[in-house]
């Protein structure tokens, strides 16, 4: 089970939002590259970047910060990026810069043809981010709910050839209210590709609960606000996950 620290980028800074609201941003580090280095020092084996400005603008907006992070971590660990990735040229540029995976969210729902083409052009590098509330998918920075069922969409994307699914319960994200284990397991059981849990990770009990269902197809979890405000010790969380994974 990978514990994947998130670095959310807004105006070149490392921030966290509450429930996706841009005006509810808390700045945690003015230097995202230094933050990336610190997560690697603590034992991170993968990093999750989100270009928040890009997500709202529809194209990457924090490229200098992203490049600085990639220069800092080098080839040490894979780095994935979501936010504003809406065309094949952007994906190619991201991968050329050194990103291992790109995460397609809103564009996957609104333009499935683009996702299909991306999986064909860049096999092994495409992850879909599905943000949902009560089983229905949200788009456009969580501002709009759709009628799409999250499991139905995920199955379709699996057929396209996506590498994995990041599943976020948007009712819990940034609220430290605990991962929605039941919904995450239900999704993972319906798929053959790995699912990464996101939204609400708050303490070591959440890690224990996720590790207990790891065999259902849950490959990791994204750690955000909890590891920044100190309610979850990242190094201790990854150590616990490793220990439980050996049992």
XYZ file of C-alpha atoms in Angstrom:
247
model
C 0.000 0.000 0.000
C 1.518 3.261 -1.134
C 0.907 6.388 0.910
C 1.200 9.132 -1.724
C 1.731 12.699 -0.484
C -0.158 15.341 -2.426
C 1.356 18.629 -3.477
C -1.481 20.907 -4.544
C -0.184 23.876 -6.507
C -1.855 27.287 -6.555
C -0.025 30.378 -7.783
C 3.276 28.506 -7.502
C 2.742 27.585 -3.854
C 1.926 24.344 -2.055
C -1.599 24.645 -0.634
C -4.555 22.567 0.509
C -8.201 23.273 -0.201
C -11.333 22.365 1.713
C -13.787 20.513 -0.518
C -12.184 21.923 -3.664
C -12.917 25.583 -2.887
C -10.175 27.855 -4.234
C -10.986 30.560 -1.706
C -10.531 28.010 1.095
C -6.821 27.534 0.370
C -4.266 27.187 3.160
C -0.645 27.769 2.108
C 1.681 25.128 3.557
C 4.910 25.821 1.700
C 6.071 28.652 -0.538
C 8.607 26.284 -2.145
C 6.923 23.176 -3.648
C 10.280 21.671 -4.716
C 11.511 21.818 -1.121
C 8.265 20.166 -0.033
C 8.801 17.404 -2.589
C 12.333 16.850 -1.316
C 11.013 16.561 2.237
C 8.451 13.890 1.277
C 11.154 11.891 -0.480
C 13.370 12.243 2.589
C 10.554 10.830 4.719
C 10.247 7.796 2.473
C 7.652 8.685 -0.171
C 7.758 6.315 -3.130
C 5.445 8.371 -5.341
C 4.208 11.979 -5.458
C 0.796 13.297 -6.459
C 0.723 16.799 -7.943
C -2.386 18.829 -8.677
C -2.284 22.028 -10.705
C -5.255 23.752 -9.104
C -5.064 26.821 -11.327
C -4.848 24.487 -14.303
C -7.899 22.537 -13.229
C -9.977 25.690 -13.341
C -8.303 27.214 -16.419
C -8.369 24.038 -18.511
C -4.623 24.057 -19.153
C -1.508 23.773 -16.919
C -0.639 26.979 -15.093
C 2.065 25.929 -12.600
C 4.586 24.492 -15.036
C 7.621 26.201 -13.497
C 6.795 24.746 -10.051
C 6.172 21.309 -11.593
C 9.504 21.379 -13.439
C 11.279 22.441 -10.249
C 9.754 19.468 -8.412
C 10.782 17.061 -11.172
C 14.329 18.472 -11.145
C 14.433 18.065 -7.371
C 13.319 14.419 -7.211
C 14.973 13.396 -10.492
C 14.495 9.735 -11.274
C 14.135 8.807 -7.595
C 10.380 8.212 -7.614
C 7.471 8.446 -10.056
C 5.464 11.655 -10.079
C 1.873 11.994 -11.292
C 0.050 15.190 -12.221
C -3.565 16.188 -12.588
C -5.238 19.494 -13.350
C -5.950 21.048 -16.723
C -4.807 18.162 -18.906
C -7.204 18.357 -21.840
C -5.226 17.509 -25.005
C -2.597 15.107 -26.326
C 0.047 17.812 -26.781
C -0.146 18.646 -23.084
C 0.243 14.986 -22.148
C 3.271 14.639 -24.410
C 4.863 17.740 -22.901
C 4.214 16.474 -19.356
C 5.795 13.099 -20.053
C 8.745 14.711 -21.838
C 9.300 16.882 -18.750
C 9.689 13.721 -16.667
C 6.258 12.985 -15.246
C 5.469 9.272 -15.001
C 1.684 9.562 -15.108
C -0.897 12.140 -16.071
C -4.306 12.196 -14.438
C -7.313 13.030 -16.571
C -10.447 14.029 -14.707
C -13.123 16.305 -16.143
C -11.913 15.746 -19.718
C -12.399 11.975 -19.343
C -16.069 12.506 -18.542
C -16.773 15.286 -21.037
C -14.636 13.973 -23.887
C -14.234 10.183 -23.675
C -12.833 10.140 -27.215
C -9.858 12.169 -25.970
C -9.267 9.695 -23.143
C -9.450 6.784 -25.575
C -6.897 8.466 -27.841
C -4.638 9.268 -24.872
C -4.599 5.639 -23.734
C -3.682 4.568 -27.264
C -0.945 7.174 -27.684
C 0.583 6.913 -24.216
C -0.089 3.383 -22.878
C 0.817 2.854 -19.240
C 0.887 6.572 -18.444
C -2.806 7.525 -18.172
C -4.707 7.545 -14.868
C -8.292 8.718 -14.542
C -9.394 10.757 -11.549
C -13.016 10.137 -10.668
C -14.485 12.518 -8.126
C -17.831 11.408 -6.801
C -20.470 12.055 -4.205
C -23.022 9.395 -3.309
C -21.891 7.323 -6.296
C -22.317 10.061 -8.913
C -19.421 11.740 -10.707
C -18.626 15.458 -10.378
C -16.726 17.571 -12.930
C -15.251 21.057 -13.360
C -13.427 21.272 -10.055
C -16.338 19.537 -8.313
C -18.623 22.440 -9.165
C -21.022 20.350 -11.284
C -22.637 17.004 -10.540
C -23.371 14.622 -13.401
C -25.770 11.709 -13.579
C -22.938 9.296 -14.381
C -22.479 6.297 -12.103
C -18.857 6.072 -10.964
C -18.577 2.293 -11.428
C -20.084 2.337 -14.926
C -17.648 5.017 -16.044
C -14.658 3.302 -14.441
C -15.436 0.053 -16.255
C -15.587 1.903 -19.566
C -12.248 3.577 -18.899
C -10.713 0.241 -17.938
C -11.707 -1.040 -21.387
C -9.926 1.974 -22.916
C -6.696 0.870 -21.225
C -6.196 3.346 -18.379
C -3.455 2.461 -15.891
C -5.601 3.018 -12.793
C -8.325 5.061 -11.123
C -7.971 7.669 -8.393
C -11.263 7.726 -6.545
C -12.092 10.767 -4.445
C -15.119 11.107 -2.218
C -15.583 14.855 -2.585
C -17.803 15.064 0.459
C -14.808 14.118 2.586
C -11.799 15.670 0.859
C -9.872 18.085 3.045
C -12.266 17.470 5.930
C -10.198 14.826 7.789
C -13.352 12.749 8.158
C -11.920 9.412 7.092
C -11.702 7.572 3.768
C -14.977 6.234 2.368
C -13.800 2.621 2.582
C -17.054 0.976 1.493
C -17.396 3.008 -1.696
C -13.713 2.568 -2.555
C -13.872 -1.211 -2.076
C -17.057 -1.442 -4.129
C -15.322 0.336 -7.007
C -12.124 -1.720 -6.741
C -14.070 -4.975 -6.726
C -15.718 -4.023 -10.020
C -12.364 -3.439 -11.758
C -9.163 -5.278 -12.641
C -6.989 -2.157 -12.630
C -5.704 -0.645 -9.374
C -7.676 1.949 -7.444
C -6.039 4.703 -5.398
C -8.175 6.010 -2.553
C -8.450 9.739 -1.973
C -10.425 12.152 0.155
C -10.542 12.344 3.926
C -7.453 10.382 5.031
C -6.967 11.476 8.614
C -5.112 9.015 10.854
C -3.405 5.641 11.227
C -6.769 3.921 11.708
C -7.586 4.857 8.109
C -4.319 3.207 7.024
C -5.236 0.039 8.920
C -8.700 -0.046 7.334
C -7.274 0.429 3.843
C -4.584 -2.221 4.326
C -7.276 -4.660 5.450
C -8.924 -4.358 2.030
C -5.757 -3.916 -0.061
C -6.286 -7.302 -1.701
C -9.547 -6.031 -3.219
C -7.420 -3.957 -5.597
C -6.614 -0.804 -3.626
C -3.008 0.060 -4.447
C -2.557 3.212 -2.411
C -4.023 6.319 -0.890
C -3.356 10.007 -1.350
C -2.409 11.912 1.765
C -3.224 15.599 1.815
C -4.256 17.899 4.626
C -3.604 15.348 7.385
C 0.132 15.078 6.657
C 0.449 18.852 6.398
C -1.313 19.817 9.601
C 0.376 17.049 11.595
C -2.646 14.871 12.395
C -0.992 12.052 10.411
C 2.747 11.336 10.482
C 3.612 10.392 6.898
C 6.666 8.267 7.699
C 4.755 6.375 10.399
C 1.846 5.841 8.000
C 4.026 4.347 5.257
C 5.886 2.200 7.806
C 2.592 0.847 9.149
C 1.331 0.150 5.633
C 4.526 -1.736 4.811
C 4.286 -3.813 7.984
C 0.646 -4.688 7.416
C 1.353 -5.514 3.786
C 3.814 -8.219 4.814
C 1.299 -10.065 6.968
